[in-house]
Amino acid sequence: MKGTSSAQIRKALKEVENQLEPKRENLIPALQVVQEKLGWLPREAMLGISRYLKIPESEVWGTASFYAQFRFSPVGKNMIVVCRGTACHVRGSAGILRELERELEIKPGETTEDLMFSLERVACLGSCALAPVMVVNGKVYGNMNTVKVKHLIEELRKQETKKSGKSKKTRRVK
Ligand code: FES
């Protein structure tokens, strides 16, 4: 279970037990609590929810997979969201997304194997005047182009290398 320890999962499940009664109708809130704590839904956590709420694991999976809000792979340290709305499209967001896919070797919805980056795309970020726009870790970057994207990724990698003291190559996990 890449990126999330059993201790973290146990802690998230404890939180579920503290916040919610062991009732079937608490399935979605329980999934939300775990995802809020861990950023995604590891299998071990889904199993824990299944036991606590006395719901078959297949049903827990079935429900979770029905909702787009739930993730089944870990989220990277840096979340990159690219706007693919009309205003951004007209001003070159397709090229920006392609550049990110090339740099990170992942597609939207995926995370690099070293858990450094996750990539998502959305329909509109609400900052059309700054198109093309992307958001990195909650910060909005407007008037983007492929050169700026390259520099931003380099900068984020440098920061990470400084923190970890070594360089890592990013690879896709799914
Ligand atoms: S279309 Fe991209 S921010 Fe609105």
JSON list of C-alpha atoms and ligand atoms in Angstrom, two decimals:
[
{"chain": "A", "resi": 1, "resn": "MET", "atom": "CA", "xyz": [0.00, 0.00, 0.00]},
{"chain": "A", "resi": 2, "resn": "LYS", "atom": "CA", "xyz": [2.22, 2.69, -1.42]},
{"chain": "A", "resi": 3, "resn": "GLY", "atom": "CA", "xyz": [2.48, 5.99, 0.45]},
{"chain": "A", "resi": 4, "resn": "THR", "atom": "CA", "xyz": [0.16, 5.22, 3.36]},
{"chain": "A", "resi": 5, "resn": "SER", "atom": "CA", "xyz": [1.17, 3.18, 6.40]},
{"chain": "A", "resi": 6, "resn": "SER", "atom": "CA", "xyz": [-1.03, 0.73, 8.31]},
{"chain": "A", "resi": 7, "resn": "ALA", "atom": "CA", "xyz": [-0.72, 3.03, 11.34]},
{"chain": "A", "resi": 8, "resn": "GLN", "atom": "CA", "xyz": [-2.18, 5.93, 9.32]},
{"chain": "A", "resi": 9, "resn": "ILE", "atom": "CA", "xyz": [-5.02, 3.71, 8.14]},
{"chain": "A", "resi": 10, "resn": "ARG", "atom": "CA", "xyz": [-5.75, 2.55, 11.71]},
{"chain": "A", "resi": 11, "resn": "LYS", "atom": "CA", "xyz": [-5.82, 6.20, 12.82]},
{"chain": "A", "resi": 12, "resn": "ALA", "atom": "CA", "xyz": [-8.27, 7.12, 10.04]},
{"chain": "A", "resi": 13, "resn": "LEU", "atom": "CA", "xyz": [-10.51, 4.18, 10.97]},
{"chain": "A", "resi": 14, "resn": "LYS", "atom": "CA", "xyz": [-10.39, 5.24, 14.63]},
{"chain": "A", "resi": 15, "resn": "GLU", "atom": "CA", "xyz": [-11.59, 8.65, 13.49]},
{"chain": "A", "resi": 16, "resn": "VAL", "atom": "CA", "xyz": [-14.50, 6.98, 11.67]},
{"chain": "A", "resi": 17, "resn": "GLU", "atom": "CA", "xyz": [-15.44, 5.14, 14.87]},
{"chain": "A", "resi": 18, "resn": "ASN", "atom": "CA", "xyz": [-15.20, 8.34, 16.93]},
{"chain": "A", "resi": 19, "resn": "GLN", "atom": "CA", "xyz": [-17.33, 10.36, 14.56]},
{"chain": "A", "resi": 20, "resn": "LEU", "atom": "CA", "xyz": [-19.90, 7.88, 13.27]},
{"chain": "A", "resi": 21, "resn": "GLU", "atom": "CA", "xyz": [-22.29, 5.26, 14.59]},
{"chain": "A", "resi": 22, "resn": "PRO", "atom": "CA", "xyz": [-21.82, 1.79, 13.09]},
{"chain": "A", "resi": 23, "resn": "LYS", "atom": "CA", "xyz": [-24.85, 2.17, 10.84]},
{"chain": "A", "resi": 24, "resn": "ARG", "atom": "CA", "xyz": [-25.20, 1.29, 7.17]},
{"chain": "A", "resi": 25, "resn": "GLU", "atom": "CA", "xyz": [-26.31, 4.85, 6.29]},
{"chain": "A", "resi": 26, "resn": "ASN", "atom": "CA", "xyz": [-22.92, 6.09, 7.46]},
{"chain": "A", "resi": 27, "resn": "LEU", "atom": "CA", "xyz": [-21.09, 4.41, 4.59]},
{"chain": "A", "resi": 28, "resn": "ILE", "atom": "CA", "xyz": [-20.51, 7.55, 2.51]},
{"chain": "A", "resi": 29, "resn": "PRO", "atom": "CA", "xyz": [-19.60, 9.74, 5.52]},
{"chain": "A", "resi": 30, "resn": "ALA", "atom": "CA", "xyz": [-17.14, 7.01, 6.61]},
{"chain": "A", "resi": 31, "resn": "LEU", "atom": "CA", "xyz": [-15.54, 6.95, 3.17]},
{"chain": "A", "resi": 32, "resn": "GLN", "atom": "CA", "xyz": [-15.33, 10.76, 3.28]},
{"chain": "A", "resi": 33, "resn": "VAL", "atom": "CA", "xyz": [-13.64, 10.73, 6.70]},
{"chain": "A", "resi": 34, "resn": "VAL", "atom": "CA", "xyz": [-11.01, 8.26, 5.49]},
{"chain": "A", "resi": 35, "resn": "GLN", "atom": "CA", "xyz": [-10.37, 10.14, 2.27]},
{"chain": "A", "resi": 36, "resn": "GLU", "atom": "CA", "xyz": [-10.09, 13.43, 4.16]},
{"chain": "A", "resi": 37, "resn": "LYS", "atom": "CA", "xyz": [-7.48, 11.87, 6.45]},
{"chain": "A", "resi": 38, "resn": "LEU", "atom": "CA", "xyz": [-5.48, 9.88, 3.89]},
{"chain": "A", "resi": 39, "resn": "GLY", "atom": "CA", "xyz": [-6.23, 11.64, 0.60]},
{"chain": "A", "resi": 40, "resn": "TRP", "atom": "CA", "xyz": [-7.43, 8.35, -0.92]},
{"chain": "A", "resi": 41, "resn": "LEU", "atom": "CA", "xyz": [-9.13, 5.04, -0.05]},
{"chain": "A", "resi": 42, "resn": "PRO", "atom": "CA", "xyz": [-6.66, 2.19, 0.47]},
{"chain": "A", "resi": 43, "resn": "ARG", "atom": "CA", "xyz": [-8.11, -1.35, 0.35]},
{"chain": "A", "resi": 44, "resn": "GLU", "atom": "CA", "xyz": [-7.24, -1.96, 4.01]},
{"chain": "A", "resi": 45, "resn": "ALA", "atom": "CA", "xyz": [-9.32, 1.10, 5.00]},
{"chain": "A", "resi": 46, "resn": "MET", "atom": "CA", "xyz": [-12.30, -0.06, 2.92]},
{"chain": "A", "resi": 47, "resn": "LEU", "atom": "CA", "xyz": [-12.06, -3.42, 4.65]},
{"chain": "A", "resi": 48, "resn": "GLY", "atom": "CA", "xyz": [-12.07, -1.67, 8.03]},
{"chain": "A", "resi": 49, "resn": "ILE", "atom": "CA", "xyz": [-15.17, 0.31, 7.07]},
{"chain": "A", "resi": 50, "resn": "SER", "atom": "CA", "xyz": [-16.85, -2.87, 5.85]},
{"chain": "A", "resi": 51, "resn": "ARG", "atom": "CA", "xyz": [-16.22, -4.54, 9.23]},
{"chain": "A", "resi": 52, "resn": "TYR", "atom": "CA", "xyz": [-17.24, -1.54, 11.30]},
{"chain": "A", "resi": 53, "resn": "LEU", "atom": "CA", "xyz": [-20.50, -0.91, 9.44]},
{"chain": "A", "resi": 54, "resn": "LYS", "atom": "CA", "xyz": [-21.14, -4.63, 8.86]},
{"chain": "A", "resi": 55, "resn": "ILE", "atom": "CA", "xyz": [-21.53, -4.08, 5.13]},
{"chain": "A", "resi": 56, "resn": "PRO", "atom": "CA", "xyz": [-19.98, -6.54, 2.62]},
{"chain": "A", "resi": 57, "resn": "GLU", "atom": "CA", "xyz": [-16.68, -5.27, 1.23]},
{"chain": "A", "resi": 58, "resn": "SER", "atom": "CA", "xyz": [-18.05, -5.59, -2.32]},
{"chain": "A", "resi": 59, "resn": "GLU", "atom": "CA", "xyz": [-20.81, -3.15, -1.40]},
{"chain": "A", "resi": 60, "resn": "VAL", "atom": "CA", "xyz": [-18.31, -0.69, 0.07]},
{"chain": "A", "resi": 61, "resn": "TRP", "atom": "CA", "xyz": [-16.30, -0.86, -3.17]},
{"chain": "A", "resi": 62, "resn": "GLY", "atom": "CA", "xyz": [-19.44, -0.62, -5.29]},
{"chain": "A", "resi": 63, "resn": "THR", "atom": "CA", "xyz": [-20.62, 2.51, -3.51]},
{"chain": "A", "resi": 64, "resn": "ALA", "atom": "CA", "xyz": [-17.20, 4.18, -3.43]},
{"chain": "A", "resi": 65, "resn": "SER", "atom": "CA", "xyz": [-16.57, 3.56, -7.12]},
{"chain": "A", "resi": 66, "resn": "PHE", "atom": "CA", "xyz": [-19.93, 5.11, -8.00]},
{"chain": "A", "resi": 67, "resn": "TYR", "atom": "CA", "xyz": [-18.83, 8.55, -6.79]},
{"chain": "A", "resi": 68, "resn": "ALA", "atom": "CA", "xyz": [-16.22, 10.59, -8.63]},
{"chain": "A", "resi": 69, "resn": "GLN", "atom": "CA", "xyz": [-15.12, 12.26, -5.37]},
{"chain": "A", "resi": 70, "resn": "PHE", "atom": "CA", "xyz": [-13.36, 9.09, -4.17]},
{"chain": "A", "resi": 71, "resn": "ARG", "atom": "CA", "xyz": [-9.82, 8.15, -5.17]},
{"chain": "A", "resi": 72, "resn": "PHE", "atom": "CA", "xyz": [-8.37, 4.65, -5.24]},
{"chain": "A", "resi": 73, "resn": "SER", "atom": "CA", "xyz": [-4.74, 5.60, -5.60]},
{"chain": "A", "resi": 74, "resn": "PRO", "atom": "CA", "xyz": [-2.63, 7.86, -3.40]},
{"chain": "A", "resi": 75, "resn": "VAL", "atom": "CA", "xyz": [-2.42, 11.56, -4.07]},
{"chain": "A", "resi": 76, "resn": "GLY", "atom": "CA", "xyz": [0.98, 13.10, -4.82]},
{"chain": "A", "resi": 77, "resn": "LYS", "atom": "CA", "xyz": [2.59, 15.75, -2.62]},
{"chain": "A", "resi": 78, "resn": "ASN", "atom": "CA", "xyz": [1.99, 18.28, -5.38]},
{"chain": "A", "resi": 79, "resn": "MET", "atom": "CA", "xyz": [-1.50, 18.41, -6.85]},
{"chain": "A", "resi": 80, "resn": "ILE", "atom": "CA", "xyz": [-1.58, 20.00, -10.30]},
{"chain": "A", "resi": 81, "resn": "VAL", "atom": "CA", "xyz": [-4.95, 20.93, -11.76]},
{"chain": "A", "resi": 82, "resn": "VAL", "atom": "CA", "xyz": [-5.16, 22.12, -15.36]},
{"chain": "A", "resi": 83, "resn": "CYS", "atom": "CA", "xyz": [-8.19, 24.02, -16.61]},
{"chain": "A", "resi": 84, "resn": "ARG", "atom": "CA", "xyz": [-9.63, 22.70, -19.87]},
{"chain": "A", "resi": 85, "resn": "GLY", "atom": "CA", "xyz": [-12.56, 25.13, -20.04]},
{"chain": "A", "resi": 86, "resn": "THR", "atom": "CA", "xyz": [-13.34, 27.11, -23.19]},
{"chain": "A", "resi": 87, "resn": "ALA", "atom": "CA", "xyz": [-11.39, 30.28, -22.34]},
{"chain": "A", "resi": 88, "resn": "CYS", "atom": "CA", "xyz": [-8.33, 28.24, -21.40]},
{"chain": "A", "resi": 89, "resn": "HIS", "atom": "CA", "xyz": [-8.71, 25.95, -24.40]},
{"chain": "A", "resi": 90, "resn": "VAL", "atom": "CA", "xyz": [-8.75, 28.92, -26.79]},
{"chain": "A", "resi": 91, "resn": "ARG", "atom": "CA", "xyz": [-5.52, 30.16, -25.20]},
{"chain": "A", "resi": 92, "resn": "GLY", "atom": "CA", "xyz": [-3.61, 26.89, -25.37]},
{"chain": "A", "resi": 93, "resn": "SER", "atom": "CA", "xyz": [-4.46, 24.70, -22.37]},
{"chain": "A", "resi": 94, "resn": "ALA", "atom": "CA", "xyz": [-4.23, 21.53, -24.49]},
{"chain": "A", "resi": 95, "resn": "GLY", "atom": "CA", "xyz": [-0.51, 22.21, -25.01]},
{"chain": "A", "resi": 96, "resn": "ILE", "atom": "CA", "xyz": [-0.03, 22.86, -21.31]},
{"chain": "A", "resi": 97, "resn": "LEU", "atom": "CA", "xyz": [-1.67, 19.59, -20.39]},
{"chain": "A", "resi": 98, "resn": "ARG", "atom": "CA", "xyz": [0.42, 17.74, -23.01]},
{"chain": "A", "resi": 99, "resn": "GLU", "atom": "CA", "xyz": [3.60, 19.31, -21.60]},
{"chain": "A", "resi": 100, "resn": "LEU", "atom": "CA", "xyz": [2.68, 18.18, -18.08]},
{"chain": "A", "resi": 101, "resn": "GLU", "atom": "CA", "xyz": [1.84, 14.66, -19.28]},
{"chain": "A", "resi": 102, "resn": "ARG", "atom": "CA", "xyz": [5.22, 14.53, -21.03]},
{"chain": "A", "resi": 103, "resn": "GLU", "atom": "CA", "xyz": [7.19, 15.94, -18.08]},
{"chain": "A", "resi": 104, "resn": "LEU", "atom": "CA", "xyz": [5.52, 13.80, -15.43]},
{"chain": "A", "resi": 105, "resn": "GLU", "atom": "CA", "xyz": [4.83, 10.71, -17.57]},
{"chain": "A", "resi": 106, "resn": "ILE", "atom": "CA", "xyz": [1.28, 10.47, -16.22]},
{"chain": "A", "resi": 107, "resn": "LYS", "atom": "CA", "xyz": [-2.22, 11.24, -17.48]},
{"chain": "A", "resi": 108, "resn": "PRO", "atom": "CA", "xyz": [-4.95, 13.23, -15.70]},
{"chain": "A", "resi": 109, "resn": "GLY", "atom": "CA", "xyz": [-6.27, 11.23, -12.74]},
{"chain": "A", "resi": 110, "resn": "GLU", "atom": "CA", "xyz": [-2.88, 9.61, -12.14]},
{"chain": "A", "resi": 111, "resn": "THR", "atom": "CA", "xyz": [-0.04, 10.03, -9.64]},
{"chain": "A", "resi": 112, "resn": "THR", "atom": "CA", "xyz": [3.67, 9.58, -10.22]},
{"chain": "A", "resi": 113, "resn": "GLU", "atom": "CA", "xyz": [5.15, 6.45, -8.65]},
{"chain": "A", "resi": 114, "resn": "ASP", "atom": "CA", "xyz": [7.29, 8.49, -6.26]},
{"chain": "A", "resi": 115, "resn": "LEU", "atom": "CA", "xyz": [4.08, 10.20, -5.08]},
{"chain": "A", "resi": 116, "resn": "MET", "atom": "CA", "xyz": [5.50, 13.60, -5.92]},
{"chain": "A", "resi": 117, "resn": "PHE", "atom": "CA", "xyz": [2.83, 14.73, -8.42]},
{"chain": "A", "resi": 118, "resn": "SER", "atom": "CA", "xyz": [-0.83, 14.13, -9.14]},
{"chain": "A", "resi": 119, "resn": "LEU", "atom": "CA", "xyz": [-2.45, 15.54, -12.26]},
{"chain": "A", "resi": 120, "resn": "GLU", "atom": "CA", "xyz": [-6.10, 16.47, -12.71]},
{"chain": "A", "resi": 121, "resn": "ARG", "atom": "CA", "xyz": [-8.07, 18.47, -15.25]},
{"chain": "A", "resi": 122, "resn": "VAL", "atom": "CA", "xyz": [-11.24, 20.48, -14.63]},
{"chain": "A", "resi": 123, "resn": "ALA", "atom": "CA", "xyz": [-13.81, 22.27, -16.76]},
{"chain": "A", "resi": 124, "resn": "CYS", "atom": "CA", "xyz": [-13.31, 25.81, -15.38]},
{"chain": "A", "resi": 125, "resn": "LEU", "atom": "CA", "xyz": [-11.35, 27.17, -12.45]},
{"chain": "A", "resi": 126, "resn": "GLY", "atom": "CA", "xyz": [-13.29, 30.43, -12.39]},
{"chain": "A", "resi": 127, "resn": "SER", "atom": "CA", "xyz": [-10.31, 32.60, -13.37]},
{"chain": "A", "resi": 128, "resn": "CYS", "atom": "CA", "xyz": [-10.99, 32.84, -17.10]},
{"chain": "A", "resi": 129, "resn": "ALA", "atom": "CA", "xyz": [-9.45, 36.34, -17.35]},
{"chain": "A", "resi": 130, "resn": "LEU", "atom": "CA", "xyz": [-6.10, 34.72, -16.52]},
{"chain": "A", "resi": 131, "resn": "ALA", "atom": "CA", "xyz": [-6.44, 31.95, -19.12]},
{"chain": "A", "resi": 132, "resn": "PRO", "atom": "CA", "xyz": [-4.80, 29.57, -19.57]},
{"chain": "A", "resi": 133, "resn": "VAL", "atom": "CA", "xyz": [-4.83, 28.70, -15.89]},
{"chain": "A", "resi": 134, "resn": "MET", "atom": "CA", "xyz": [-3.53, 25.92, -13.69]},
{"chain": "A", "resi": 135, "resn": "VAL", "atom": "CA", "xyz": [-3.57, 25.45, -9.92]},
{"chain": "A", "resi": 136, "resn": "VAL", "atom": "CA", "xyz": [-0.66, 23.90, -8.05]},
{"chain": "A", "resi": 137, "resn": "ASN", "atom": "CA", "xyz": [-1.20, 23.05, -4.39]},
{"chain": "A", "resi": 138, "resn": "GLY", "atom": "CA", "xyz": [-4.05, 25.54, -4.19]},
{"chain": "A", "resi": 139, "resn": "LYS", "atom": "CA", "xyz": [-2.12, 28.42, -5.79]},
{"chain": "A", "resi": 140, "resn": "VAL", "atom": "CA", "xyz": [-3.44, 29.82, -9.08]},
{"chain": "A", "resi": 141, "resn": "TYR", "atom": "CA", "xyz": [-0.98, 30.26, -11.98]},
{"chain": "A", "resi": 142, "resn": "GLY", "atom": "CA", "xyz": [-2.36, 32.39, -14.81]},
{"chain": "A", "resi": 143, "resn": "ASN", "atom": "CA", "xyz": [-1.22, 33.17, -18.36]},
{"chain": "A", "resi": 144, "resn": "MET", "atom": "CA", "xyz": [0.62, 29.88, -18.49]},
{"chain": "A", "resi": 145, "resn": "ASN", "atom": "CA", "xyz": [2.66, 28.54, -21.37]},
{"chain": "A", "resi": 146, "resn": "THR", "atom": "CA", "xyz": [4.73, 25.43, -21.87]},
{"chain": "A", "resi": 147, "resn": "VAL", "atom": "CA", "xyz": [7.99, 27.14, -20.90]},
{"chain": "A", "resi": 148, "resn": "LYS", "atom": "CA", "xyz": [6.51, 28.34, -17.59]},
{"chain": "A", "resi": 149, "resn": "VAL", "atom": "CA", "xyz": [5.16, 24.82, -16.97]},
{"chain": "A", "resi": 150, "resn": "LYS", "atom": "CA", "xyz": [8.61, 23.34, -17.47]},
{"chain": "A", "resi": 151, "resn": "HIS", "atom": "CA", "xyz": [10.18, 25.83, -15.06]},
{"chain": "A", "resi": 152, "resn": "LEU", "atom": "CA", "xyz": [7.49, 25.28, -12.45]},
{"chain": "A", "resi": 153, "resn": "ILE", "atom": "CA", "xyz": [7.97, 21.51, -12.51]},
{"chain": "A", "resi": 154, "resn": "GLU", "atom": "CA", "xyz": [11.75, 21.96, -12.29]},
{"chain": "A", "resi": 155, "resn": "GLU", "atom": "CA", "xyz": [11.27, 24.26, -9.30]},
{"chain": "A", "resi": 156, "resn": "LEU", "atom": "CA", "xyz": [8.96, 21.80, -7.52]},
{"chain": "A", "resi": 157, "resn": "ARG", "atom": "CA", "xyz": [11.43, 18.96, -8.16]},
{"chain": "A", "resi": 158, "resn": "LYS", "atom": "CA", "xyz": [14.29, 21.06, -6.81]},
{"chain": "A", "resi": 159, "resn": "GLN", "atom": "CA", "xyz": [12.35, 21.85, -3.65]},
{"chain": "A", "resi": 160, "resn": "GLU", "atom": "CA", "xyz": [11.59, 18.17, -3.16]},
{"chain": "A", "resi": 161, "resn": "THR", "atom": "CA", "xyz": [15.21, 17.18, -3.80]},
{"chain": "A", "resi": 162, "resn": "LYS", "atom": "CA", "xyz": [16.33, 19.70, -1.17]},
{"chain": "A", "resi": 163, "resn": "LYS", "atom": "CA", "xyz": [13.87, 18.22, 1.32]},
{"chain": "A", "resi": 164, "resn": "SER", "atom": "CA", "xyz": [14.73, 14.59, 0.66]},
{"chain": "A", "resi": 165, "resn": "GLY", "atom": "CA", "xyz": [18.40, 15.18, -0.13]},
{"chain": "A", "resi": 166, "resn": "LYS", "atom": "CA", "xyz": [18.29, 13.05, -3.26]},
{"chain": "A", "resi": 167, "resn": "SER", "atom": "CA", "xyz": [16.93, 13.17, -6.79]},
{"chain": "A", "resi": 168, "resn": "LYS", "atom": "CA", "xyz": [14.11, 10.85, -7.77]},
{"chain": "A", "resi": 169, "resn": "LYS", "atom": "CA", "xyz": [12.75, 10.02, -11.20]},
{"chain": "A", "resi": 170, "resn": "THR", "atom": "CA", "xyz": [8.96, 10.12, -11.53]},
{"chain": "A", "resi": 171, "resn": "ARG", "atom": "CA", "xyz": [7.06, 7.24, -13.06]},
{"chain": "A", "resi": 172, "resn": "ARG", "atom": "CA", "xyz": [3.38, 6.50, -13.46]},
{"chain": "A", "resi": 173, "resn": "VAL", "atom": "CA", "xyz": [1.55, 4.19, -11.03]},
{"chain": "A", "resi": 174, "resn": "LYS", "atom": "CA", "xyz": [-1.47, 3.30, -13.17]},
{"chain": "B", "resi": 1, "resn": "FES", "atom": "S1", "xyz": [-12.06, 28.38, -18.66]},
{"chain": "B", "resi": 1, "resn": "FES", "atom": "FE1", "xyz": [-10.23, 28.17, -17.54]},
{"chain": "B", "resi": 1, "resn": "FES", "atom": "S2", "xyz": [-10.54, 29.34, -15.79]},
{"chain": "B", "resi": 1, "resn": "FES", "atom": "FE2", "xyz": [-12.42, 29.45, -16.83]}
]
